[in-house]
Short mmCIF file of C-alpha atoms in Angstrom, two decimals:
data_model
loop_
_atom_site.label_atom_id
_atom_site.label_comp_id
_atom_site.label_asym_id
_atom_site.label_seq_id
_atom_site.Cartn_x
_atom_site.Cartn_y
_atom_site.Cartn_z
CA MET Q 1 22.61 20.29 -24.31
CA ASN Q 2 23.60 19.04 -20.91
CA GLU Q 3 19.96 18.10 -20.15
CA GLU Q 4 19.79 16.25 -23.44
CA ILE Q 5 23.08 14.38 -22.73
CA MET Q 6 21.71 13.45 -19.30
CA GLU Q 7 18.50 12.18 -20.80
CA GLU Q 8 20.47 9.97 -23.17
CA ILE Q 9 22.67 8.59 -20.35
CA LEU Q 10 19.73 7.85 -18.14
CA ASN Q 11 17.88 6.10 -21.02
CA ALA Q 12 20.89 4.12 -21.94
CA ALA Q 13 21.43 3.23 -18.19
CA LYS Q 14 17.83 2.15 -17.84
CA GLU Q 15 18.13 0.02 -20.87
CA GLU Q 16 21.25 -1.64 -19.63
CA PHE Q 17 19.85 -2.28 -16.19
CA LEU Q 18 16.66 -3.81 -17.70
CA SER Q 19 18.51 -5.96 -20.11
CA LEU Q 20 21.38 -7.21 -17.85
CA GLY Q 21 20.61 -6.46 -14.28
CA TYR Q 22 22.78 -4.27 -11.90
CA ILE Q 23 25.59 -6.73 -11.44
CA ASP Q 24 26.25 -7.42 -15.16
CA ALA Q 25 25.47 -3.97 -16.23
CA SER Q 26 28.58 -2.04 -17.62
CA MET Q 27 29.61 1.61 -17.47
CA ARG Q 28 31.40 1.00 -20.65
CA ASN Q 29 28.28 -0.32 -22.38
CA ILE Q 30 26.15 2.58 -21.06
CA ALA Q 31 28.69 5.07 -22.41
CA LYS Q 32 28.59 3.40 -25.78
CA LYS Q 33 24.92 3.35 -25.90
CA ALA Q 34 24.79 6.97 -24.90
CA LYS Q 35 27.44 7.77 -27.57
CA LEU Q 36 29.86 9.16 -24.93
CA THR Q 37 33.38 8.27 -23.79
CA THR Q 38 33.64 6.27 -20.57
CA GLY Q 39 35.61 9.10 -19.12
CA SER Q 40 32.79 11.46 -19.88
CA LEU Q 41 30.44 9.18 -18.09
CA TYR Q 42 32.61 8.89 -15.04
CA TYR Q 43 32.82 12.64 -14.99
CA ARG Q 44 29.16 12.74 -14.42
CA PHE Q 45 28.65 9.66 -12.24
CA LEU Q 46 30.98 8.31 -9.55
CA ASP Q 47 30.12 4.75 -10.19
CA LYS Q 48 27.40 2.26 -11.23
CA ALA Q 49 25.52 2.49 -7.84
CA GLU Q 50 25.28 6.32 -8.31
CA MET Q 51 23.98 5.78 -11.81
CA LEU Q 52 21.32 3.33 -10.55
CA ASP Q 53 20.27 5.96 -7.95
CA ALA Q 54 19.78 8.36 -10.71
CA VAL Q 55 17.61 5.88 -12.76
CA VAL Q 56 15.34 4.57 -9.98
CA GLY Q 57 16.08 6.48 -6.78
CA ASN Q 58 13.24 9.13 -6.90
CA GLU Q 59 10.66 6.47 -7.66
CA ALA Q 60 11.88 4.17 -4.86
CA GLU Q 61 11.76 7.04 -2.30
CA GLU Q 62 8.40 8.27 -3.50
CA LEU Q 63 6.75 4.84 -3.23
CA LEU Q 64 8.11 4.42 0.35
CA ALA Q 65 6.86 7.94 1.17
CA THR Q 66 3.44 7.12 -0.22
CA PHE Q 67 3.20 3.86 1.63
CA LYS Q 68 4.20 5.63 4.99
CA GLN Q 69 1.49 8.34 4.34
CA ILE Q 70 -1.14 5.65 3.78
CA GLN Q 71 -0.19 3.97 7.06
CA ASN Q 72 0.05 7.19 8.95
CA ASP Q 73 -3.40 8.40 7.87
CA PHE Q 74 -4.92 5.22 8.83
CA ALA Q 75 -3.22 5.28 12.21
CA LYS Q 76 -4.91 8.67 12.98
CA LYS Q 77 -8.33 7.13 12.84
CA GLU Q 78 -10.11 5.95 16.09
CA ILE Q 79 -9.36 2.27 16.68
CA LYS Q 80 -13.04 1.35 16.13
CA ASN Q 81 -12.94 3.09 12.77
CA GLN Q 82 -9.62 1.40 11.88
CA ILE Q 83 -11.42 -1.97 12.40
CA ASN Q 84 -14.55 -0.87 10.60
CA GLU Q 85 -12.66 0.60 7.54
CA MET Q 86 -9.75 -1.87 7.47
CA THR Q 87 -10.85 -3.66 4.25
CA THR Q 88 -11.91 -0.71 2.21
CA TYR Q 89 -9.01 1.50 3.30
CA THR Q 90 -6.41 -1.23 2.70
CA GLU Q 91 -7.70 -2.15 -0.72
CA ASN Q 92 -7.70 1.47 -1.76
CA GLY Q 93 -4.21 1.89 -0.52
CA LEU Q 94 -3.00 -1.16 -2.18
CA HIS Q 95 -4.52 0.23 -5.53
CA ILE Q 96 -2.62 3.54 -4.91
CA PHE Q 97 0.51 1.52 -4.20
CA LEU Q 98 0.10 -0.54 -7.48
CA ASN Q 99 -0.89 2.31 -9.63
CA TYR Q 100 2.24 4.07 -8.70
CA ILE Q 101 4.41 0.98 -9.64
CA TYR Q 102 2.73 0.82 -13.02
CA ASP Q 103 3.06 4.51 -13.67
CA HIS Q 104 6.81 3.97 -13.26
CA TYR Q 105 7.04 0.40 -14.41
CA ASP Q 106 10.58 0.41 -15.78
CA ALA Q 107 12.05 1.80 -12.50
CA PHE Q 108 10.33 -0.89 -10.39
CA LYS Q 109 11.07 -3.69 -12.91
CA ILE Q 110 14.63 -2.87 -12.08
CA ILE Q 111 14.21 -2.49 -8.33
CA ILE Q 112 12.10 -5.66 -8.03
CA CYS Q 113 13.71 -7.92 -10.54
CA LYS Q 114 17.14 -6.56 -11.59
CA SER Q 115 18.70 -4.87 -8.55
CA ARG Q 116 20.71 -7.88 -7.11
CA GLY Q 117 24.06 -6.63 -5.87
CA SER Q 118 22.71 -3.16 -5.19
CA LYS Q 119 21.23 -1.55 -2.15
CA TYR Q 120 17.78 -1.85 -3.87
CA GLU Q 121 18.06 -5.62 -3.65
CA PHE Q 122 16.77 -5.05 -0.04
CA TYR Q 123 13.92 -2.52 -1.04
CA LEU Q 124 11.27 -5.00 0.00
CA ASP Q 125 12.62 -5.01 3.47
CA SER Q 126 11.94 -1.34 3.80
CA LEU Q 127 8.28 -1.84 3.13
CA VAL Q 128 8.19 -4.83 5.39
CA ASP Q 129 9.71 -2.67 8.24
CA ILE Q 130 6.99 -0.24 7.84
CA GLU Q 131 4.18 -2.79 7.80
CA VAL Q 132 5.60 -4.63 10.82
CA GLU Q 133 5.79 -1.31 12.81
CA ASN Q 134 2.17 -0.61 12.05
CA THR Q 135 1.01 -4.11 12.75
CA TYR Q 136 2.42 -3.74 16.25
CA ARG Q 137 0.96 -0.27 16.52
CA PHE Q 138 -2.41 -1.63 15.67
CA ILE Q 139 -2.18 -4.55 18.10
CA ASN Q 140 -1.15 -2.19 20.95
CA GLU Q 141 -3.92 0.32 20.28
CA LEU Q 142 -6.36 -2.73 20.61
CA LYS Q 143 -4.81 -3.67 23.87
CA ALA Q 144 -4.90 -0.20 25.18
CA LYS Q 145 -8.74 -0.30 24.68
CA ASN Q 146 -8.84 -3.43 26.68
CA ILE Q 147 -9.80 -5.54 23.63
CA LYS Q 148 -8.62 -9.02 23.82
CA VAL Q 149 -6.42 -9.67 20.93
CA LYS Q 150 -4.17 -12.53 20.06
CA GLU Q 151 -0.59 -11.46 19.44
CA PRO Q 152 1.48 -13.56 17.01
CA SER Q 153 5.03 -14.04 17.61
CA GLU Q 154 7.51 -11.34 16.34
CA ASP Q 155 8.97 -13.91 13.86
CA LEU Q 156 5.66 -14.86 12.51
CA ILE Q 157 4.54 -11.16 11.92
CA HIS Q 158 7.72 -10.58 10.07
CA ILE Q 159 7.39 -13.57 7.98
CA LEU Q 160 3.86 -12.89 7.03
CA CYS Q 161 4.52 -9.24 6.19
CA THR Q 162 7.45 -10.27 4.06
CA SER Q 163 5.39 -12.92 2.29
CA PHE Q 164 2.59 -10.49 1.53
CA PHE Q 165 4.94 -7.97 -0.20
CA ALA Q 166 6.71 -10.73 -2.12
CA SER Q 167 3.46 -11.89 -3.35
CA ILE Q 168 2.32 -8.39 -4.42
CA PHE Q 169 5.71 -7.93 -6.27
CA GLU Q 170 5.06 -11.09 -8.20
CA VAL Q 171 2.87 -9.01 -10.53
CA VAL Q 172 6.05 -7.34 -11.83
CA HIS Q 173 8.03 -10.59 -11.94
CA HIS Q 174 5.23 -11.93 -14.24
CA ASP Q 175 4.77 -8.62 -16.21
CA MET Q 176 1.13 -8.71 -15.70
CA LYS Q 177 -1.08 -5.98 -17.18
CA LYS Q 178 -2.17 -3.41 -14.67
CA GLU Q 179 -5.82 -4.45 -14.58
CA GLU Q 180 -4.85 -8.11 -13.95
CA ALA Q 181 -2.35 -7.13 -11.26
CA LEU Q 182 -5.07 -5.12 -9.41
CA LYS Q 183 -7.37 -8.03 -9.47
CA TYR Q 184 -4.61 -10.38 -8.28
CA ALA Q 185 -3.58 -7.98 -5.49
CA ASP Q 186 -7.20 -7.80 -4.29
CA GLU Q 187 -7.19 -11.69 -4.13
CA ILE Q 188 -4.00 -11.80 -2.37
CA TYR Q 189 -5.21 -9.24 0.24
CA ALA Q 190 -8.40 -11.09 0.77
CA PHE Q 191 -6.45 -14.20 1.48
CA ASN Q 192 -4.07 -12.37 3.75
CA GLN Q 193 -6.71 -10.62 5.66
CA ALA Q 194 -8.65 -13.90 6.24
CA GLY Q 195 -5.42 -15.18 7.93
CA TRP Q 196 -4.86 -12.10 10.08
CA SER Q 197 -8.45 -12.35 11.21
CA VAL Q 198 -7.80 -15.81 12.65
CA LEU Q 199 -4.48 -14.81 14.11
CA LEU Q 200 -5.69 -11.61 15.73
CA GLY Q 201 -9.21 -12.82 16.65
CA LEU Q 202 -10.86 -9.91 14.57
CA ASP Q 203 -13.53 -10.16 11.90
CA PHE Q 204 -12.61 -7.55 9.40
CA LYS Q 205 -15.30 -8.83 6.95
CA GLU Q 206 -18.05 -7.87 9.48
CA GLY Q 207 -16.21 -4.74 10.28
CA LEU Q 208 -16.32 -5.21 14.02
CA TRP Q 209 -14.73 -7.16 16.81
CA LYS Q 210 -16.45 -10.56 16.77
CA LYS Q 211 -17.24 -10.41 20.47
CA LYS Q 212 -18.69 -6.83 20.31
CA LYS Q 213 -19.44 -6.88 23.98
CA HIS Q 214 -15.63 -6.57 24.46
CA PHE Q 215 -15.26 -3.48 22.45
CA HIS Q 216 -14.75 -0.35 24.46
CA ALA Q 217 -14.50 2.65 22.25
#
């Protein structure tokens, strides 16, 4: 019975957050939708923030963990292989990323579009931090191999990483079908990669450093 009640509460909370967003969502409304008293709801949840965690927290953490794993697995490769496999690996990773979002669409609709006023309002920043860290790692590994690589400013790297994830999240803002979203993401990645090729001086399309005589594996 307790499991059934909890399921009713979480379904009601999800509906409330999706409809009104975190700021305007009401514990009173959630209790009413779940056919409970407000007191009974507060007995189970300290506040609206704790309830939001129950609705989207696991999905948010799992996507972050998945993204970190994708980055960590790539970082374990030899730097030459990182360059050679950059396009294919990143496209595959992006599809894993988006497939997870679409498998848990309601949760990410709330996180991406309806979380203003909660800690999840800054969820994109968590992904950007991982991306920025790995961009510096990649650049530093190139430099350690005596590969001449251009190094964009810290501000530019952060801006570009933020822009990339904001663009990817637009598929949720626009409620795209998954197939459409995957195609859109591939196009955004291609555009993004072309820009990084210019900024870093690497030709990912060909798979190897443009000036191959400078590559020391």
